[in-house]
Coordinates of C-alpha atoms in Angstrom, one line a residue:
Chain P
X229 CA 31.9 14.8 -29.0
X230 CA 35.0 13.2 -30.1
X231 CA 36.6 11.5 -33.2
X232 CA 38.1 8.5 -34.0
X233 CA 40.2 8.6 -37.0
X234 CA 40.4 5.1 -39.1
X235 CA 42.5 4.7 -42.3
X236 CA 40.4 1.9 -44.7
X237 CA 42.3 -0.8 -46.6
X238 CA 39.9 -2.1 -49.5
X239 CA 36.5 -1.0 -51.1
X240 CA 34.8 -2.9 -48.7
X241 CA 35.9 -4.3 -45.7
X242 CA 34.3 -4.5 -42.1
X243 CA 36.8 -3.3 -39.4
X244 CA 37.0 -4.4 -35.8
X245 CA 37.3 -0.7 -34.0
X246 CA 36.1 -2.6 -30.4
X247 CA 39.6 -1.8 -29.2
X248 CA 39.6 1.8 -30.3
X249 CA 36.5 2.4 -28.4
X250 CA 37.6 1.1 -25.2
X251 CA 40.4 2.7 -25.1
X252 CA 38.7 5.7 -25.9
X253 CA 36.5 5.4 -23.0
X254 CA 39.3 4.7 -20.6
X255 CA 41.1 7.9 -21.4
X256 CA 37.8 9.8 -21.3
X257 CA 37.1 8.8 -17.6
X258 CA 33.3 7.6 -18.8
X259 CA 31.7 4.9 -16.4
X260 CA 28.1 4.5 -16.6
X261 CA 26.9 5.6 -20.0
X262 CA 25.5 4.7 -23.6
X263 CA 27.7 5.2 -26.1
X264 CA 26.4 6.3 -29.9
X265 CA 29.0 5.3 -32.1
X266 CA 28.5 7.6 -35.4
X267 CA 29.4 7.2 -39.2
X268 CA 29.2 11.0 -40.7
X269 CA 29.5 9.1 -43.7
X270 CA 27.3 8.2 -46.6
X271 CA 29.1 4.7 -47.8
X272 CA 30.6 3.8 -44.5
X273 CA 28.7 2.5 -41.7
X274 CA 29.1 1.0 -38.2
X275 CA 27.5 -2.7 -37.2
X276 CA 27.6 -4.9 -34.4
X277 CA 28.6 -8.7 -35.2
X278 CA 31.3 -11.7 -34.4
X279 CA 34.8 -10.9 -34.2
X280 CA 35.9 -14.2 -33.2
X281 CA 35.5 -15.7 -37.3
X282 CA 37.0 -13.1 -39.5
X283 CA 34.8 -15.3 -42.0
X284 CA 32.0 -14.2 -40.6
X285 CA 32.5 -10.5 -41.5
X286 CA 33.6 -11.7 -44.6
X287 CA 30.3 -13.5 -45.3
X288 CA 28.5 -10.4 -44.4
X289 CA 30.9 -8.6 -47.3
X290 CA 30.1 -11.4 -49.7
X291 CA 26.8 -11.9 -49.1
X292 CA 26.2 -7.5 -49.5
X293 CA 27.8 -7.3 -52.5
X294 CA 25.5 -9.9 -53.8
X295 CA 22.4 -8.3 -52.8
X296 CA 24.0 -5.4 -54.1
X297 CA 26.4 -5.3 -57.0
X298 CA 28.7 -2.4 -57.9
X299 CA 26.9 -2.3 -61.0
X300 CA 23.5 -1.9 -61.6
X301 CA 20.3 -0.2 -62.8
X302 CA 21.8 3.3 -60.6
X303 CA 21.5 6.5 -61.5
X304 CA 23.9 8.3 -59.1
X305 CA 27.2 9.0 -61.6
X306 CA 29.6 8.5 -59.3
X307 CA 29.4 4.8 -59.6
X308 CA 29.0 4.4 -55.4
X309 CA 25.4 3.8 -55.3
X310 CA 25.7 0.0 -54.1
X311 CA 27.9 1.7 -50.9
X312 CA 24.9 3.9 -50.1
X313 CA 22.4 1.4 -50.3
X314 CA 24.6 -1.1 -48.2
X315 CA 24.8 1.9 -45.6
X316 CA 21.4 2.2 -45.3
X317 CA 20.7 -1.5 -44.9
X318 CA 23.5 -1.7 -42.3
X319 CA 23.2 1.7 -40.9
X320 CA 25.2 4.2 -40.1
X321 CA 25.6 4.2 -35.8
X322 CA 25.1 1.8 -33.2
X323 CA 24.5 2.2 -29.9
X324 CA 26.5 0.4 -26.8
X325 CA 26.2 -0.1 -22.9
X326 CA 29.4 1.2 -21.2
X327 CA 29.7 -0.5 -17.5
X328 CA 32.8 -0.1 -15.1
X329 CA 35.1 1.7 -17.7
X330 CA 34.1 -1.3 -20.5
X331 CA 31.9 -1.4 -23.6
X332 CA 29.4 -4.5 -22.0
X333 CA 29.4 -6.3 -25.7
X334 CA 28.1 -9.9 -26.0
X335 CA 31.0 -12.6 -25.9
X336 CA 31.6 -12.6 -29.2
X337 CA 30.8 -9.2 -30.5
X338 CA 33.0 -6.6 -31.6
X339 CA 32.4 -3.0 -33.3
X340 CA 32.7 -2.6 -37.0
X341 CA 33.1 0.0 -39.2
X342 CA 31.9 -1.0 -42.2
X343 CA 33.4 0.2 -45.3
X344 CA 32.1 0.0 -48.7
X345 CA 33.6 2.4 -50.6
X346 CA 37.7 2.6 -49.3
X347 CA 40.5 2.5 -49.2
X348 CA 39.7 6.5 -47.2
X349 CA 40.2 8.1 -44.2
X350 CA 37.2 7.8 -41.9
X351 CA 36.2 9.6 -39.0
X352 CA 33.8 7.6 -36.8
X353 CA 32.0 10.2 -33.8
X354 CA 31.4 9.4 -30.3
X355 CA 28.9 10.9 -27.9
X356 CA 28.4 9.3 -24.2
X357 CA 25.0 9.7 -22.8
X358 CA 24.3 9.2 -19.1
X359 CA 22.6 6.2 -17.4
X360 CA 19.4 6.8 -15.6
Chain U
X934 CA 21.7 -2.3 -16.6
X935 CA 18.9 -4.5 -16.8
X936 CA 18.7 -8.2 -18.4
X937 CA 15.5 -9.6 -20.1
X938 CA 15.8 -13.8 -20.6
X939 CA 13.8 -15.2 -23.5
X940 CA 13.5 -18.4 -24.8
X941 CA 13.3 -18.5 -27.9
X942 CA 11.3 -21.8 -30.3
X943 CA 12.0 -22.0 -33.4
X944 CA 15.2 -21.3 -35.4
X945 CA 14.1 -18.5 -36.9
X946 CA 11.1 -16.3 -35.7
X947 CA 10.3 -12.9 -34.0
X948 CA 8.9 -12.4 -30.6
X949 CA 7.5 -9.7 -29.3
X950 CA 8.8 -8.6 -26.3
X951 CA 6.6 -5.7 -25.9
X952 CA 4.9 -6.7 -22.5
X953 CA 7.9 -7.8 -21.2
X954 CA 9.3 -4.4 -22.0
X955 CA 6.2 -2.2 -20.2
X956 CA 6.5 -4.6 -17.4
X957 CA 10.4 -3.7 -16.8
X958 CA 9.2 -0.5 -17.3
X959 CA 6.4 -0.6 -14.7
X960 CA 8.7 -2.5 -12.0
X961 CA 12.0 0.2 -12.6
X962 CA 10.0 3.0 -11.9
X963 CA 11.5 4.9 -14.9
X964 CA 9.2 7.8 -16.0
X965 CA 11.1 9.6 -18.9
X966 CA 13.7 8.2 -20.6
X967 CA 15.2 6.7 -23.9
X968 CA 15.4 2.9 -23.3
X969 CA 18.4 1.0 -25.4
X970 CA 16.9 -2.9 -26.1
X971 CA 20.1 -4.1 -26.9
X972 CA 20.6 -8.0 -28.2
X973 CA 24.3 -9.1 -26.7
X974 CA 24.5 -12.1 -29.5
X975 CA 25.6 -12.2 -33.0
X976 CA 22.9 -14.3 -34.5
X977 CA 19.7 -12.3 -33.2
X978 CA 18.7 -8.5 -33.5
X979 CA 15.9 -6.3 -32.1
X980 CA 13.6 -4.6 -34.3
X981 CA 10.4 -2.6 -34.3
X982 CA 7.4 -4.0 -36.7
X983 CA 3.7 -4.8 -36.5
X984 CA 2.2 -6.7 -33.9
X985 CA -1.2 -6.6 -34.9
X986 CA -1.3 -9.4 -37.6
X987 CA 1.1 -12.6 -36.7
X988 CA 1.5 -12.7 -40.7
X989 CA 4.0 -9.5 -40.6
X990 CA 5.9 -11.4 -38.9
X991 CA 6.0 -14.1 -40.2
X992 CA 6.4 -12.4 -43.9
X993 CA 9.3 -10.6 -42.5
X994 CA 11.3 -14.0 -41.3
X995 CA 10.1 -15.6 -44.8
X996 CA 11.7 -13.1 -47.1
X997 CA 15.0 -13.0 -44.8
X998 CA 15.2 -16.7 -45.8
X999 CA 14.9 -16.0 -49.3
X1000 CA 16.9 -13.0 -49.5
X1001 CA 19.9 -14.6 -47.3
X1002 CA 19.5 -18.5 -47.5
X1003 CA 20.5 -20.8 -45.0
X1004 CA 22.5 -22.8 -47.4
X1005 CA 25.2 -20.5 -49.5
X1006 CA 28.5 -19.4 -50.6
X1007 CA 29.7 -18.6 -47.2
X1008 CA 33.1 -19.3 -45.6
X1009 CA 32.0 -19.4 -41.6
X1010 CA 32.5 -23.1 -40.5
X1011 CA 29.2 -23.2 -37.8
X1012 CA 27.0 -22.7 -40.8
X1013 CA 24.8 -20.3 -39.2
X1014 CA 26.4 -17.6 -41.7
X1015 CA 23.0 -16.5 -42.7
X1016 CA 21.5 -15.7 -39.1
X1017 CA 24.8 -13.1 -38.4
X1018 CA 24.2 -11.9 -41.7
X1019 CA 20.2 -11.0 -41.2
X1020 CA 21.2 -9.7 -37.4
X1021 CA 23.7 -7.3 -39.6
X1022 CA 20.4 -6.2 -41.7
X1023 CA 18.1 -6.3 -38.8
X1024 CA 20.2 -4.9 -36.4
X1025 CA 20.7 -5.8 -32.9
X1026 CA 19.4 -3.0 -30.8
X1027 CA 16.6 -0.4 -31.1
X1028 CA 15.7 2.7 -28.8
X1029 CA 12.7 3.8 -27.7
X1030 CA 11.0 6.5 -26.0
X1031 CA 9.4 5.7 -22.1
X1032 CA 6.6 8.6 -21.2
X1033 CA 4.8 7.9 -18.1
X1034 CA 5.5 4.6 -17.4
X1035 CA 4.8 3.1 -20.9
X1036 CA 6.7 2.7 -24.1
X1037 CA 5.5 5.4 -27.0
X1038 CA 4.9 3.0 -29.6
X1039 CA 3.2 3.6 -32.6
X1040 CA -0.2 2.3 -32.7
X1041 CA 0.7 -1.2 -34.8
X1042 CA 4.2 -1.3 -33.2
X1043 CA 5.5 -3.8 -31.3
X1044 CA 8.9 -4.8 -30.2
X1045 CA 10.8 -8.0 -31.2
X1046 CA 13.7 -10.5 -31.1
X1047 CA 14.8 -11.7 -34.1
X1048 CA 15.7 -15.0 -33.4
X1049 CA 17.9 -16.6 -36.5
X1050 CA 19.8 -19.0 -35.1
X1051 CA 17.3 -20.9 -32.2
X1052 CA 15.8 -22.3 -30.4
X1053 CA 18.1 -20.9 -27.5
X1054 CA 17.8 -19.1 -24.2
X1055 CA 18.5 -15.8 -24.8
X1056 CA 19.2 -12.1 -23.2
X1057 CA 18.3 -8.4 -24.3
X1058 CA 20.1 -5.9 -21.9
X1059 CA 18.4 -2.7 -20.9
X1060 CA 19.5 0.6 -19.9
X1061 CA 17.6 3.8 -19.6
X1062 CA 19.0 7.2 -20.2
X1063 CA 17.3 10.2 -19.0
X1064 CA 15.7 12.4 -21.2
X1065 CA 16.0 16.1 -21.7
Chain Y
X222 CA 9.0 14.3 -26.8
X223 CA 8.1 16.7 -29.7
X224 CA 6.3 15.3 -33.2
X225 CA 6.8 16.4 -36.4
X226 CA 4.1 15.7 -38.9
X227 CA 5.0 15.2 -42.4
X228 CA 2.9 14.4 -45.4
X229 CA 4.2 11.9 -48.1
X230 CA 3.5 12.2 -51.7
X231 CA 4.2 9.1 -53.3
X232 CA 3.6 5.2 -52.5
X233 CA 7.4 4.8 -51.8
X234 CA 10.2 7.7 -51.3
X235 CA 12.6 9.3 -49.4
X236 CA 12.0 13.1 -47.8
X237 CA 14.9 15.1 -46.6
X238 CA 13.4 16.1 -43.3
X239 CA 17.0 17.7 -41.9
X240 CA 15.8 20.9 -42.4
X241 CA 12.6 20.4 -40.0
X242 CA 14.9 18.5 -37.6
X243 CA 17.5 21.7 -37.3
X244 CA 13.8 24.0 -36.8
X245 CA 12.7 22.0 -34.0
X246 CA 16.0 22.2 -32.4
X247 CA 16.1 26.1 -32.5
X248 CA 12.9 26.7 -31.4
X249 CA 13.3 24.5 -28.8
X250 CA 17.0 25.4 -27.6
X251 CA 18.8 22.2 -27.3
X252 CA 22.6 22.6 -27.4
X253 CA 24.6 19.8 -26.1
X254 CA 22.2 16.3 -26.6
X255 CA 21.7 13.4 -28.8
X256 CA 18.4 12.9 -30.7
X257 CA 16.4 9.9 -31.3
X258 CA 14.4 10.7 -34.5
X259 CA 11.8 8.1 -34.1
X260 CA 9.2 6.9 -36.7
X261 CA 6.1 5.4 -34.7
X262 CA 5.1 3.7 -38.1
X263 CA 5.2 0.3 -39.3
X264 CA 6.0 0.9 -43.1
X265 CA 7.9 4.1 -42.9
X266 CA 11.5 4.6 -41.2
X267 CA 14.2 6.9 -41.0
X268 CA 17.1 6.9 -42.4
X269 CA 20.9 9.1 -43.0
X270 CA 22.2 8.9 -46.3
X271 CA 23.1 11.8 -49.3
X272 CA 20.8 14.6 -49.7
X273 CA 23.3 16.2 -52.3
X274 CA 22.3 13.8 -55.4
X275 CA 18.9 13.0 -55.6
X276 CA 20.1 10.2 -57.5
X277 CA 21.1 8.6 -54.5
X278 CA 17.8 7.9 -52.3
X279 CA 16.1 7.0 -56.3
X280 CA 18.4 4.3 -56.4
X281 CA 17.7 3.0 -52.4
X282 CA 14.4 3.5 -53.4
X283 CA 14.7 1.5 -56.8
X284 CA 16.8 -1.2 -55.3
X285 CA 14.5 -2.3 -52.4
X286 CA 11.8 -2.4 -54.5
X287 CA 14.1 -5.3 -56.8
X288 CA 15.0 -6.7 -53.3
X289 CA 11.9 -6.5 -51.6
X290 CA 9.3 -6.6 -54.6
X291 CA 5.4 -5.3 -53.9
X292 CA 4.2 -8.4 -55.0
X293 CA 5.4 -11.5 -53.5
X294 CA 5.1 -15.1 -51.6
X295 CA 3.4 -12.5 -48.5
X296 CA 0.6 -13.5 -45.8
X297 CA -0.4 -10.4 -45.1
X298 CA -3.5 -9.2 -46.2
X299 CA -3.6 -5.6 -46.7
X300 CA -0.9 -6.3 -49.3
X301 CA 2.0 -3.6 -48.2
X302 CA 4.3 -6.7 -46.3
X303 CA 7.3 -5.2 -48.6
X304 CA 6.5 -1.9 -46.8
X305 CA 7.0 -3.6 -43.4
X306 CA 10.2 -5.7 -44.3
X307 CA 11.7 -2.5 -46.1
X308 CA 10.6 -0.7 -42.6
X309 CA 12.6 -3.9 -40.5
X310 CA 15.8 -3.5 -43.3
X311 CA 16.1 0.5 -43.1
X312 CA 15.3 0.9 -39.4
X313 CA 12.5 2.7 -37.6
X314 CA 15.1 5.5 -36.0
X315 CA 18.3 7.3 -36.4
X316 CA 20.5 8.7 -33.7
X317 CA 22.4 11.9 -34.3
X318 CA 24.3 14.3 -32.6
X319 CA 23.7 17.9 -31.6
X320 CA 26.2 20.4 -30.6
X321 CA 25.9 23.9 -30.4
X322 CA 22.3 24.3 -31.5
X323 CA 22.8 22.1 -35.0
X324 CA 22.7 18.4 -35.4
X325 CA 26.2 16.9 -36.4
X326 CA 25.7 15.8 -39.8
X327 CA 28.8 14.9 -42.0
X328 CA 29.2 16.6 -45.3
X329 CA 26.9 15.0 -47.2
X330 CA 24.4 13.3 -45.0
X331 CA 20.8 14.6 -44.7
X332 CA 18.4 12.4 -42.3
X333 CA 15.3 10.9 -44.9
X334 CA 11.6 10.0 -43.8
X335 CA 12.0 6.9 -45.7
X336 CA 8.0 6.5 -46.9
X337 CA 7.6 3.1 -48.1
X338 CA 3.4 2.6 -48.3
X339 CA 2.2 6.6 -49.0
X340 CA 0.9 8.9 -49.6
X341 CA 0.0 9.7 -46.0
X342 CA 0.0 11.7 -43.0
X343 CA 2.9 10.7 -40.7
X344 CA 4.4 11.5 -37.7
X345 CA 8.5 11.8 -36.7
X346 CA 9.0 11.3 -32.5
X347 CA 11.5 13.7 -31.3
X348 CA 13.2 12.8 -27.8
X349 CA 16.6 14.4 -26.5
X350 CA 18.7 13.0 -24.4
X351 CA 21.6 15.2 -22.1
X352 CA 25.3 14.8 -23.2
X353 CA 27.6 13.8 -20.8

């Protein structure tokens, strides 16, 4: 297993880590493999979705926070509970296809982490499986 | 890796893919593995549900709409911000388990594309990994 | 594939089930592998989130009953389609990690039967895939 270690900027945010997992994978020698790409995290997840519009990912903020506000009828005390519902909805991993040394995304997708409860550190874990 | 194309109908439906899914399967040879149904788009997911009664289905797509409209306060210019936003929900791969030749679904399961943005010809990429 | 079988206790909750997950991988003396942890269900997932403040799955709980209400516009008939689009939202499986004879949790995560149309008799599907 290895670690990726990403530094948040806001509360919430989506960021584009598509870059940091290739370039994991070419230092790591993988070739043919599935990739699960792993938030040990309980208000941080990881999501699949357009890169090309950064309006896109900031609809998908806008639209979260709608569905679920910061405040609300919670009991957790710590005042987070919107983040861990917005994790479970968006999930914490995703899994890729790695072909020829390259994550084999969709033309316009990219890997996000998915914060909604930064600015933190984050650790994002990555385990390669092999292909059948 | 393996590519599955669908058309899809409607602008927003699931379809089961099931069949198609055994019959890969069946032709691949693959005995026992995971298999990662992965959707390469932005604006349509995978997901696991009933395939028993068309009406799950169809409930499923209908309170999508109402949760995340197609009309709203988003920013993306292509106007489709409310199919990337239910593929974020959704998600836009699932994993299953392949014992002798056949998926292990759950009695009512069956497997879908979530089609949010159609109609359009779509692909759902395949790859088995080998189980323990 | 291994099952576990779990018995619910309410109409909608969420059951730590780590502790049952880290048993089954003793006894069966997996070291290096990932883990689908597979619900074969059609109203009850899995899901990672806190399992230190019970607060925190009351409140997913509570909130996708406001998002998702029982009662509704819904075809179905057998009158649980917010149990099936809470199923779609939260997932049917969760990935995770194992390394030297424990799954990979981070600090606060715990990995929830997430019971959305109990009580009942259900079933987890356990399937290990080799690490590269």
């Amino acid at each position: 297993m290895d670690v990726l270690n990403i530094r948040t900027n806001k509360r919430e945010e989506l960021i584009d880590i598509t870059e940091l997992v290739n370039n994991y994978i070419h230092k790591s020698g993988l070739h043919n493999c599935i990739l699960l790409i792993y938030s040990p995290h309980t208000t941080c997840g990881v999501t699949i979705n357009e890169h090309a519009d950064p309006d896109v990912k900031n609809d998908i903020i806008r639209k979260l926070k709608e569905l679920v506000p910061l405040n609300g009828d919670y009991a957790h005390i710590e005042g987070n509970s919107d983040a861990h519902i917005k994790t479970g909805l968006i999930g914490n991993s995703a899994m890729v296809i790695v072909e020829n040394d390259t994550v084999k995304l969709g033309r316009w997708q990219g890997i996000f982490l998915a914060e909604f409860d930064g600015p933190r550190e984050r650790k994002i874990y990555l385990q390669a499986v092999k292909s059948v």
